[in-house]
Tab-separated table of C-alpha atoms in Angstrom:
chain	number	residue	atom	x	y	z
L	1450	UNK	CA	15.732	-4.040	-27.663
L	1451	UNK	CA	13.673	-6.867	-28.971
L	1452	UNK	CA	10.723	-6.836	-26.636
L	1453	UNK	CA	7.827	-9.394	-26.216
L	1454	UNK	CA	4.714	-8.003	-24.531
L	1455	UNK	CA	2.431	-10.894	-23.321
L	1456	UNK	CA	-1.162	-9.754	-23.180
L	1457	UNK	CA	-3.318	-7.789	-25.566
L	1458	UNK	CA	-5.219	-5.692	-22.996
L	1459	UNK	CA	-4.783	-1.987	-22.048
L	1460	UNK	CA	-1.560	-2.644	-20.210
L	1461	UNK	CA	-0.044	-4.594	-23.064
L	1462	UNK	CA	-1.152	-1.999	-25.573
L	1463	UNK	CA	0.329	0.804	-23.562
L	1464	UNK	CA	3.623	-0.869	-23.011
L	1465	UNK	CA	3.796	-2.021	-26.728
L	1466	UNK	CA	2.972	1.302	-28.138
L	1467	UNK	CA	5.332	3.201	-25.910
L	1468	UNK	CA	8.333	0.961	-26.252
L	1469	UNK	CA	7.781	0.842	-29.985
L	1470	UNK	CA	7.720	4.639	-30.097
L	1471	UNK	CA	11.073	4.687	-28.196
L	1472	UNK	CA	12.524	2.707	-30.961
L	1473	UNK	CA	12.404	-0.884	-29.626
L	1474	UNK	CA	11.226	-3.705	-31.806
L	1475	UNK	CA	8.031	-4.958	-30.216
L	1476	UNK	CA	5.849	-8.019	-30.686
L	1477	UNK	CA	2.614	-8.630	-28.634
L	1478	UNK	CA	2.069	-12.293	-27.585
L	1479	UNK	CA	-1.418	-13.667	-27.569
L	1480	UNK	CA	-2.894	-17.091	-27.085
L	1481	UNK	CA	-4.791	-17.195	-30.301
L	1482	UNK	CA	-3.558	-14.794	-33.045
L	1483	UNK	CA	-6.531	-15.367	-35.317
L	1484	UNK	CA	-8.973	-14.653	-32.570
L	1485	UNK	CA	-7.175	-11.649	-31.427
L	1486	UNK	CA	-7.055	-10.126	-34.983
L	1487	UNK	CA	-10.748	-10.641	-35.344
L	1488	UNK	CA	-11.543	-8.965	-32.017
L	1489	UNK	CA	-11.482	-5.485	-30.461
L	1490	UNK	CA	-7.741	-5.483	-30.638
L	1491	UNK	CA	-7.924	-4.886	-34.515
L	1492	UNK	CA	-8.735	-1.193	-34.241
L	1493	UNK	CA	-5.823	-0.681	-32.032
L	1494	UNK	CA	-3.521	-2.754	-34.193
L	1495	UNK	CA	-4.479	-0.619	-37.291
L	1496	UNK	CA	-3.123	2.355	-35.476
L	1497	UNK	CA	0.127	0.645	-34.428
L	1498	UNK	CA	1.352	-1.284	-37.578
L	1499	UNK	CA	4.813	-1.048	-36.039
L	1500	UNK	CA	3.872	-3.557	-33.277
L	1501	UNK	CA	3.886	-7.136	-34.265
L	1502	UNK	CA	1.372	-9.952	-33.162
L	1503	UNK	CA	2.362	-13.611	-32.652
L	1504	UNK	CA	1.784	-16.491	-30.337
L	1505	UNK	CA	3.181	-16.276	-26.863
L	1506	UNK	CA	5.900	-18.564	-27.829
L	1507	UNK	CA	6.946	-16.955	-31.076
L	1508	UNK	CA	6.884	-13.548	-29.420
L	1509	UNK	CA	9.027	-14.663	-26.536
L	1510	UNK	CA	11.343	-16.731	-28.633
L	1511	UNK	CA	13.402	-13.805	-30.044
L	1512	UNK	CA	12.857	-11.237	-27.225
L	1513	UNK	CA	15.591	-9.999	-25.029
L	1514	UNK	CA	13.029	-8.488	-22.590
L	1515	UNK	CA	9.614	-10.210	-21.894
L	1516	UNK	CA	6.806	-8.277	-20.352
L	1517	UNK	CA	4.022	-10.056	-18.498
L	1518	UNK	CA	1.023	-7.738	-19.075
L	1519	UNK	CA	-1.564	-10.389	-18.592
L	1520	UNK	CA	-4.107	-10.600	-15.742
L	1521	UNK	CA	-3.117	-12.085	-12.453
L	1522	UNK	CA	-5.022	-15.269	-13.053
L	1523	UNK	CA	-3.818	-15.520	-16.702
L	1524	UNK	CA	-0.168	-15.012	-15.850
L	1525	UNK	CA	1.106	-18.581	-15.337
L	1526	UNK	CA	-0.916	-20.054	-18.296
L	1527	UNK	CA	0.457	-17.264	-20.604
L	1528	UNK	CA	4.019	-17.770	-19.330
L	1529	UNK	CA	3.686	-21.490	-19.802
L	1530	UNK	CA	2.390	-21.000	-23.246
L	1531	UNK	CA	5.424	-18.725	-23.945
L	1532	UNK	CA	7.622	-21.620	-22.818
L	1533	UNK	CA	10.228	-21.994	-20.084
L	1534	UNK	CA	13.001	-22.235	-22.703
L	1535	UNK	CA	11.860	-18.943	-24.294
L	1536	UNK	CA	12.144	-17.108	-20.901
L	1537	UNK	CA	15.469	-18.539	-19.843
L	1538	UNK	CA	18.174	-16.045	-18.927
L	1539	UNK	CA	15.832	-13.138	-20.014
L	1540	UNK	CA	14.510	-10.202	-18.104
L	1541	UNK	CA	10.870	-10.936	-17.250
L	1542	UNK	CA	9.161	-7.637	-16.252
L	1543	UNK	CA	6.058	-8.809	-14.331
L	1544	UNK	CA	3.299	-6.094	-14.236
L	1545	UNK	CA	0.445	-8.378	-13.260
L	1546	UNK	CA	-1.634	-8.091	-9.980
L	1547	UNK	CA	-3.004	-11.202	-8.348
L	1548	UNK	CA	-6.641	-9.969	-8.359
L	1549	UNK	CA	-9.568	-12.232	-8.140
L	1550	UNK	CA	-12.891	-10.609	-9.347
L	1551	UNK	CA	-14.766	-13.926	-8.831
L	1552	UNK	CA	-16.829	-12.425	-5.972
L	1553	UNK	CA	-17.313	-8.956	-7.531
L	1554	UNK	CA	-15.890	-5.635	-6.286
L	1555	UNK	CA	-13.627	-5.160	-4.395
L	1556	UNK	CA	-11.666	-8.222	-5.662
L	1557	UNK	CA	-9.666	-10.234	-3.349
L	1558	UNK	CA	-6.106	-11.338	-3.786
L	1559	UNK	CA	-5.191	-14.835	-4.972
L	1560	UNK	CA	-1.937	-14.704	-3.093
L	1561	UNK	CA	-0.615	-12.339	-0.525
L	1562	UNK	CA	1.212	-11.609	2.721
L	1563	UNK	CA	3.702	-14.541	2.805
L	1564	UNK	CA	4.043	-14.881	-0.926
L	1565	UNK	CA	3.425	-12.856	-4.157
L	1566	UNK	CA	2.487	-13.678	-7.732
L	1567	UNK	CA	5.969	-12.485	-8.825
L	1568	UNK	CA	7.588	-15.102	-6.591
L	1569	UNK	CA	5.271	-17.820	-7.930
L	1570	UNK	CA	6.380	-16.907	-11.383
L	1571	UNK	CA	10.016	-16.972	-10.362
L	1572	UNK	CA	9.551	-20.306	-8.784
L	1573	UNK	CA	7.836	-21.726	-11.909
L	1574	UNK	CA	10.527	-20.305	-14.310
L	1575	UNK	CA	13.649	-20.322	-12.195
L	1576	UNK	CA	15.896	-19.333	-15.127
L	1577	UNK	CA	13.823	-16.174	-15.874
L	1578	UNK	CA	15.087	-12.881	-14.253
L	1579	UNK	CA	11.828	-11.771	-12.818
L	1580	UNK	CA	11.478	-8.017	-11.925
L	1581	UNK	CA	8.288	-6.726	-10.572
L	1582	UNK	CA	7.406	-3.265	-11.379
L	1583	UNK	CA	4.705	-0.809	-12.681
L	1584	UNK	CA	1.918	-2.713	-11.021
L	1585	UNK	CA	1.075	0.109	-8.757
L	1586	UNK	CA	-0.303	2.497	-11.265
L	1587	UNK	CA	-2.688	2.751	-14.210
L	1588	UNK	CA	-1.442	1.832	-17.707
L	1589	UNK	CA	-1.422	5.308	-19.102
L	1590	UNK	CA	0.705	6.507	-16.160
L	1591	UNK	CA	3.034	3.489	-16.465
L	1592	UNK	CA	4.358	4.722	-19.787
L	1593	UNK	CA	3.697	8.482	-19.597
L	1594	UNK	CA	4.254	9.417	-16.002
L	1595	UNK	CA	5.068	13.084	-16.898
L	1596	UNK	CA	1.300	13.777	-17.613
L	1597	UNK	CA	0.775	13.896	-13.832
L	1598	UNK	CA	2.629	16.389	-11.686
L	1599	UNK	CA	5.504	16.382	-14.283
L	1600	UNK	CA	6.439	12.905	-13.052
L	1601	UNK	CA	6.864	13.820	-9.369
L	1602	UNK	CA	5.689	10.508	-8.055
L	1603	UNK	CA	7.180	7.087	-7.349
L	1604	UNK	CA	7.529	3.705	-8.881
L	1605	UNK	CA	9.006	0.547	-7.398
L	1606	UNK	CA	11.211	-2.274	-8.627
L	1607	UNK	CA	11.649	-5.697	-6.868
L	1608	UNK	CA	13.837	-8.565	-8.080
L	1609	UNK	CA	16.708	-10.928	-7.205
L	1610	UNK	CA	18.904	-10.022	-10.202
L	1611	UNK	CA	20.633	-6.555	-9.911
L	1612	UNK	CA	21.344	-6.399	-13.721
L	1613	UNK	CA	17.808	-7.223	-14.649
L	1614	UNK	CA	16.604	-4.466	-12.296
L	1615	UNK	CA	18.978	-1.948	-13.899
L	1616	UNK	CA	17.594	-2.826	-17.320
L	1617	UNK	CA	13.972	-2.348	-16.126
L	1618	UNK	CA	14.972	0.899	-14.326
L	1619	UNK	CA	16.554	2.285	-17.491
L	1620	UNK	CA	13.362	1.505	-19.332
L	1621	UNK	CA	11.269	3.195	-16.715
L	1622	UNK	CA	13.502	6.194	-16.952
L	1623	UNK	CA	13.063	6.257	-20.644
L	1624	UNK	CA	9.248	6.408	-20.104
L	1625	UNK	CA	9.758	9.475	-17.990
L	1626	UNK	CA	9.796	8.058	-14.355
L	1627	UNK	CA	11.954	10.157	-12.030
L	1628	UNK	CA	11.683	8.313	-8.814
L	1629	UNK	CA	12.406	4.639	-9.258
L	1630	UNK	CA	12.756	2.906	-5.789
L	1631	UNK	CA	14.597	-0.480	-5.626
L	1632	UNK	CA	12.840	-2.170	-2.828
L	1633	UNK	CA	15.164	-5.097	-2.753
L	1634	UNK	CA	14.669	-8.792	-3.598
L	1635	UNK	CA	11.680	-10.261	-5.255
L	1636	UNK	CA	9.819	-10.930	-1.961
L	1637	UNK	CA	9.323	-7.175	-1.697
L	1638	UNK	CA	6.837	-7.507	-4.509
L	1639	UNK	CA	4.396	-8.718	-1.774
L	1640	UNK	CA	4.293	-5.118	-0.638
L	1641	UNK	CA	3.536	-3.568	-3.978
L	1642	UNK	CA	0.915	-6.316	-4.876
L	1643	UNK	CA	-0.781	-5.799	-1.514
L	1644	UNK	CA	-1.025	-1.995	-2.490
L	1645	UNK	CA	-3.881	-2.996	-4.830
L	1646	UNK	CA	-6.651	-2.978	-2.188
L	1647	UNK	CA	-5.744	0.719	-1.277
L	1648	UNK	CA	-5.264	1.619	-4.957
L	1649	UNK	CA	-8.676	0.360	-5.856
L	1650	UNK	CA	-10.375	2.336	-3.031
L	1651	UNK	CA	-8.568	5.504	-3.965
L	1652	UNK	CA	-9.674	4.931	-7.601
L	1653	UNK	CA	-13.321	4.725	-6.370
L	1654	UNK	CA	-12.749	7.863	-4.207
L	1655	UNK	CA	-10.908	10.050	-6.732
L	1656	UNK	CA	-13.008	9.183	-9.706
L	1657	UNK	CA	-9.964	8.923	-11.909
L	1658	UNK	CA	-7.246	6.403	-12.315
L	1659	UNK	CA	-4.667	9.236	-13.096
L	1660	UNK	CA	-3.018	9.365	-9.658
L	1661	UNK	CA	-0.015	7.724	-8.125
L	1662	UNK	CA	1.800	7.557	-4.902
L	1663	UNK	CA	4.897	9.551	-4.064
L	1664	UNK	CA	7.159	8.443	-1.337
L	1665	UNK	CA	7.878	11.734	0.387
L	1666	UNK	CA	11.151	11.551	2.375
D	1231	UNK	CA	-11.924	16.712	24.633
D	1232	UNK	CA	-11.402	14.103	27.137
D	1233	UNK	CA	-9.188	11.606	25.518
D	1234	UNK	CA	-8.142	7.938	26.539
D	1235	UNK	CA	-5.074	6.596	24.865
D	1236	UNK	CA	-4.852	2.954	25.215
D	1237	UNK	CA	-1.275	1.815	25.084
D	1238	UNK	CA	1.930	3.101	26.666
D	1239	UNK	CA	4.244	2.579	23.682
D	1240	UNK	CA	5.716	4.998	21.242
D	1241	UNK	CA	2.374	5.631	19.537
D	1242	UNK	CA	0.463	6.043	22.715
D	1243	UNK	CA	3.153	8.468	24.005
D	1244	UNK	CA	3.243	10.427	20.858
D	1245	UNK	CA	-0.599	10.801	20.692
D	1246	UNK	CA	-0.893	11.553	24.369
D	1247	UNK	CA	1.773	14.216	24.497
D	1248	UNK	CA	0.596	15.943	21.356
D	1249	UNK	CA	-3.147	16.008	22.220
D	1250	UNK	CA	-2.374	17.222	25.705
D	1251	UNK	CA	-0.213	19.927	24.227
D	1252	UNK	CA	-3.263	20.895	22.085
D	1253	UNK	CA	-5.253	21.495	25.204
D	1254	UNK	CA	-7.043	18.143	25.542
D	1255	UNK	CA	-7.407	16.303	28.782
D	1256	UNK	CA	-5.582	13.094	28.328
D	1257	UNK	CA	-5.269	9.851	30.298
D	1258	UNK	CA	-3.166	6.902	29.122
D	1259	UNK	CA	-4.700	3.455	29.714
D	1260	UNK	CA	-2.545	0.489	30.679
D	1261	UNK	CA	-3.197	-2.957	31.841
D	1262	UNK	CA	-1.209	-2.670	35.009
D	1263	UNK	CA	-0.633	0.797	36.367
D	1264	UNK	CA	1.978	-0.261	39.030
D	1265	UNK	CA	4.028	-2.241	36.506
D	1266	UNK	CA	3.920	0.622	33.988
D	1267	UNK	CA	4.912	3.229	36.596
D	1268	UNK	CA	7.777	0.966	37.557
D	1269	UNK	CA	8.982	0.571	33.976
D	1270	UNK	CA	10.588	2.521	31.135
D	1271	UNK	CA	7.430	4.541	30.952
D	1272	UNK	CA	8.458	6.420	34.140
D	1273	UNK	CA	11.001	8.610	32.451
D	1274	UNK	CA	8.466	9.719	29.835
D	1275	UNK	CA	5.774	10.262	32.523
D	1276	UNK	CA	8.119	12.596	34.484
D	1277	UNK	CA	8.385	14.768	31.413
D	1278	UNK	CA	4.635	14.831	30.826
D	1279	UNK	CA	2.972	15.326	34.178
D	1280	UNK	CA	-0.078	16.732	32.365
D	1281	UNK	CA	-0.962	13.195	31.021
D	1282	UNK	CA	-2.741	10.804	33.548
D	1283	UNK	CA	-2.219	7.096	33.846
D	1284	UNK	CA	-5.021	4.688	34.759
D	1285	UNK	CA	-6.407	1.267	33.947
D	1286	UNK	CA	-7.843	0.731	30.463
D	1287	UNK	CA	-11.282	0.767	32.035
D	1288	UNK	CA	-10.844	3.939	34.148
D	1289	UNK	CA	-9.178	5.763	31.304
D	1290	UNK	CA	-11.996	4.903	28.940
D	1291	UNK	CA	-14.848	5.436	31.262
D	1292	UNK	CA	-14.816	9.245	31.149
D	1293	UNK	CA	-13.350	9.656	27.601
D	1294	UNK	CA	-15.152	11.179	24.736
D	1295	UNK	CA	-12.595	9.836	22.327
D	1296	UNK	CA	-10.757	6.618	22.794
D	1297	UNK	CA	-7.522	5.874	20.857
D	1298	UNK	CA	-6.392	2.336	20.293
D	1299	UNK	CA	-2.583	2.723	20.382
D	1300	UNK	CA	-1.831	-0.901	21.271
D	1301	UNK	CA	-0.085	-3.507	19.089
D	1302	UNK	CA	-2.199	-5.514	16.628
D	1303	UNK	CA	-2.246	-8.631	18.739
D	1304	UNK	CA	-2.866	-6.628	21.944
D	1305	UNK	CA	-5.751	-4.679	20.456
D	1306	UNK	CA	-8.817	-6.918	21.302
D	1307	UNK	CA	-7.468	-7.742	24.874
D	1308	UNK	CA	-6.879	-4.128	25.591
D	1309	UNK	CA	-10.373	-3.059	24.320
D	1310	UNK	CA	-12.047	-5.933	26.215
D	1311	UNK	CA	-10.228	-4.617	29.373
D	1312	UNK	CA	-11.492	-1.113	28.648
D	1313	UNK	CA	-15.103	-2.582	28.586
D	1314	UNK	CA	-17.674	-2.445	26.006
D	1315	UNK	CA	-19.766	-0.173	27.994
D	1316	UNK	CA	-16.929	2.342	28.192
D	1317	UNK	CA	-16.639	2.360	24.467
D	1318	UNK	CA	-20.290	2.678	23.616
D	1319	UNK	CA	-21.311	5.620	21.455
D	1320	UNK	CA	-17.734	6.913	21.539
D	1321	UNK	CA	-15.242	7.595	18.712
D	1322	UNK	CA	-12.719	4.864	18.671
D	1323	UNK	CA	-9.593	5.885	16.741
D	1324	UNK	CA	-7.929	2.645	15.907
D	1325	UNK	CA	-4.187	3.118	14.820
D	1326	UNK	CA	-3.255	-0.609	15.288
D	1327	UNK	CA	-1.741	-2.714	12.557
D	1328	UNK	CA	-2.309	-6.598	12.527
D	1329	UNK	CA	1.356	-7.476	12.488
D	1330	UNK	CA	2.586	-10.757	13.751
D	1331	UNK	CA	6.379	-10.804	14.434
D	1332	UNK	CA	6.222	-14.486	15.556
D	1333	UNK	CA	8.360	-15.513	12.604
D	1334	UNK	CA	10.738	-12.609	12.714
D	1335	UNK	CA	11.162	-10.019	10.035
D	1336	UNK	CA	9.291	-9.208	7.867
D	1337	UNK	CA	6.254	-9.826	10.004
D	1338	UNK	CA	3.110	-11.464	8.539
D	1339	UNK	CA	-0.412	-10.075	8.911
D	1340	UNK	CA	-2.891	-11.669	11.326
D	1341	UNK	CA	-5.783	-10.596	9.175
D	1342	UNK	CA	-5.881	-9.199	5.617
D	1343	UNK	CA	-7.542	-9.128	2.102
D	1344	UNK	CA	-11.185	-9.960	2.980
D	1345	UNK	CA	-11.177	-8.481	6.571
D	1346	UNK	CA	-9.244	-5.877	8.653
D	1347	UNK	CA	-8.354	-5.576	12.356
D	1348	UNK	CA	-10.536	-2.407	12.377
D	1349	UNK	CA	-13.579	-4.446	11.180
D	1350	UNK	CA	-12.866	-7.138	13.847
D	1351	UNK	CA	-12.847	-4.441	16.495
D	1352	UNK	CA	-16.112	-2.945	15.211
D	1353	UNK	CA	-17.814	-6.403	15.157
D	1354	UNK	CA	-16.432	-7.078	18.775
D	1355	UNK	CA	-17.653	-3.584	19.883
D	1356	UNK	CA	-20.572	-2.782	17.647
D	1357	UNK	CA	-21.579	0.375	19.780
D	1358	UNK	CA	-18.248	2.053	19.331
D	1359	UNK	CA	-17.766	4.258	16.308
D	1360	UNK	CA	-14.606	2.922	14.868
D	1361	UNK	CA	-12.361	5.105	12.668
D	1362	UNK	CA	-9.132	3.695	11.248
D	1363	UNK	CA	-6.446	6.194	10.602
D	1364	UNK	CA	-2.817	7.302	11.168
D	1365	UNK	CA	-1.684	3.528	10.884
D	1366	UNK	CA	0.258	4.168	7.726
D	1367	UNK	CA	3.041	6.351	9.152
D	1368	UNK	CA	5.469	6.531	11.982
D	1369	UNK	CA	4.401	7.827	15.397
D	1370	UNK	CA	6.420	11.093	15.158
D	1371	UNK	CA	4.883	11.940	11.852
D	1372	UNK	CA	1.308	10.995	13.007
D	1373	UNK	CA	1.436	14.015	15.337
D	1374	UNK	CA	3.836	16.395	13.749
D	1375	UNK	CA	3.454	15.875	9.960
D	1376	UNK	CA	4.809	19.348	9.223
D	1377	UNK	CA	8.298	18.182	9.965
D	1378	UNK	CA	8.396	16.463	6.576
D	1379	UNK	CA	7.943	18.490	3.437
D	1380	UNK	CA	5.876	20.890	5.410
D	1381	UNK	CA	3.117	18.335	5.611
D	1382	UNK	CA	2.784	17.836	1.911
D	1383	UNK	CA	1.801	14.092	2.143
D	1384	UNK	CA	-1.365	12.074	2.816
D	1385	UNK	CA	-3.260	10.353	5.561
D	1386	UNK	CA	-6.396	8.198	5.377
D	1387	UNK	CA	-9.547	7.800	7.423
D	1388	UNK	CA	-11.907	4.820	7.157
D	1389	UNK	CA	-15.175	4.248	9.081
D	1390	UNK	CA	-18.907	3.670	8.929
D	1391	UNK	CA	-19.858	6.861	10.974
D	1392	UNK	CA	-19.503	10.235	9.272
D	1393	UNK	CA	-19.618	12.322	12.240
D	1394	UNK	CA	-16.866	10.199	13.938
D	1395	UNK	CA	-14.777	10.562	10.795
D	1396	UNK	CA	-15.300	14.324	11.036
D	1397	UNK	CA	-14.087	14.458	14.626
D	1398	UNK	CA	-10.997	12.422	13.754
D	1399	UNK	CA	-10.325	14.503	10.627
D	1400	UNK	CA	-10.475	17.729	12.842
D	1401	UNK	CA	-7.977	16.099	15.188
D	1402	UNK	CA	-5.623	15.223	12.319
D	1403	UNK	CA	-5.854	18.681	10.916
D	1404	UNK	CA	-5.028	20.015	14.430
D	1405	UNK	CA	-1.913	17.914	14.332
D	1406	UNK	CA	-0.918	19.582	11.012
D	1407	UNK	CA	-2.197	17.187	8.388
D	1408	UNK	CA	-3.126	18.892	5.091
D	1409	UNK	CA	-4.316	16.036	3.003
D	1410	UNK	CA	-6.861	13.718	4.873
D	1411	UNK	CA	-8.409	11.423	2.408
D	1412	UNK	CA	-11.790	9.753	3.486
D	1413	UNK	CA	-11.481	6.328	1.734
D	1414	UNK	CA	-15.125	5.289	2.639
D	1415	UNK	CA	-16.528	2.624	5.044
D	1416	UNK	CA	-14.549	0.751	7.505
D	1417	UNK	CA	-13.775	-2.150	5.043
D	1418	UNK	CA	-11.408	0.303	3.261
D	1419	UNK	CA	-9.143	-0.134	6.314
D	1420	UNK	CA	-8.057	-3.427	4.636
D	1421	UNK	CA	-6.142	-1.281	2.259
D	1422	UNK	CA	-4.277	0.782	4.657
D	1423	UNK	CA	-3.544	-2.169	6.947
D	1424	UNK	CA	-2.215	-4.038	3.886
D	1425	UNK	CA	0.048	-1.145	3.212
D	1426	UNK	CA	2.337	-2.315	5.964
D	1427	UNK	CA	4.421	-4.731	3.954
D	1428	UNK	CA	5.400	-1.944	1.634
D	1429	UNK	CA	5.865	0.490	4.475
D	1430	UNK	CA	8.261	-2.020	6.248
D	1431	UNK	CA	10.307	-2.562	3.016
D	1432	UNK	CA	10.563	1.242	2.486
D	1433	UNK	CA	11.659	1.711	5.962
D	1434	UNK	CA	14.404	-0.807	5.463
D	1435	UNK	CA	15.402	0.781	2.232
D	1436	UNK	CA	15.312	4.436	3.223
D	1437	UNK	CA	17.056	3.953	6.562
D	1438	UNK	CA	14.518	6.260	8.201
D	1439	UNK	CA	10.964	6.131	9.344
D	1440	UNK	CA	10.433	9.831	8.604
D	1441	UNK	CA	8.812	9.347	5.250
D	1442	UNK	CA	5.064	9.007	4.050
D	1443	UNK	CA	3.055	8.625	1.053
D	1444	UNK	CA	1.465	11.392	-0.891
D	1445	UNK	CA	-1.454	10.636	-3.195
D	1446	UNK	CA	-0.561	12.669	-6.175
D	1447	UNK	CA	-3.573	13.458	-8.249
């Protein structure tokens, strides 16, 4: 697949490297290509020459699958920069969590309970096929789940488009995920986004981000 | 221990029956003893003659451990009826979730993100030693966790008093819990209360309430 990964941080890098390794053609989208090339991203880019770098719009234009790997507060600006036309009729895998670190730790949520960031994105870009997933675990585990308990833990998908969820599910399985739970429509993303407060406390308690939840049933 | 279980619903019944079976002296607290005796509770009570029934205040007065097994919206009224003096210096195990079913399913939360029901209770009853726990799983699994995967799943405790958390943890272990995770102070209850939206969607998806989360690490 032609994949655009919006966001140059740890999540973007993990998704880009892994999908490129799996044979996809991957371009990372950034707001300012020159600034990104001059920054900390350069060292990572040198080790991943197979991953392209372009503006949000250029990266999204050719993509079949667009991944939102930006921060919660940066998501709508990044997707707006990518352009509604470049997102139309495409699968938009949304990994962002609506965290607000403005008042320090623990962060609060910018949206919750009766809405989710994923639904806001869907409303703003009605022709994109938004699928929420991977937002409940750390970047390294998103793409290499087998490193923990041989993958014996769970990941969730939420979305209104069944075919888009199938495409994302196939991608997750190719990463090594063994238990992909389809929660239902996109409003179920409220549940996974609201998992963050527990995740962050567990992170503080366990002294590692290499943990995940398994739905035992 | 002398245990008061506030609430006559499925959670109250499960906790009362199990703790009585384990040798504790248990009284269920209700708002109106006569009305409760005349209602659906009667059938259960006939099978559990070892469990007492009294007003909230009478049940709490002699108890060493008080369990809040009421609904989220009923919690503060029930604890007020129990009486601040009857809760002072006692362990108050809070199992309630702040769910509001006023607008149907899925329910919204009456408090979340920057506060929790557990913290509200603690603020209202500053001399009680509030410990949040068991609110992340169904009543039958709270008290008999071994019926699922031989107990290979997790439960959380949150609270400001270390000794109170130890007493609750011992009780959970006596129920059969094998992985009791101390998340930290009572503000960490925000995380477990905010798990409800995900729990409810999983419940809808899995067609059973006999499931639980395991923190794989």
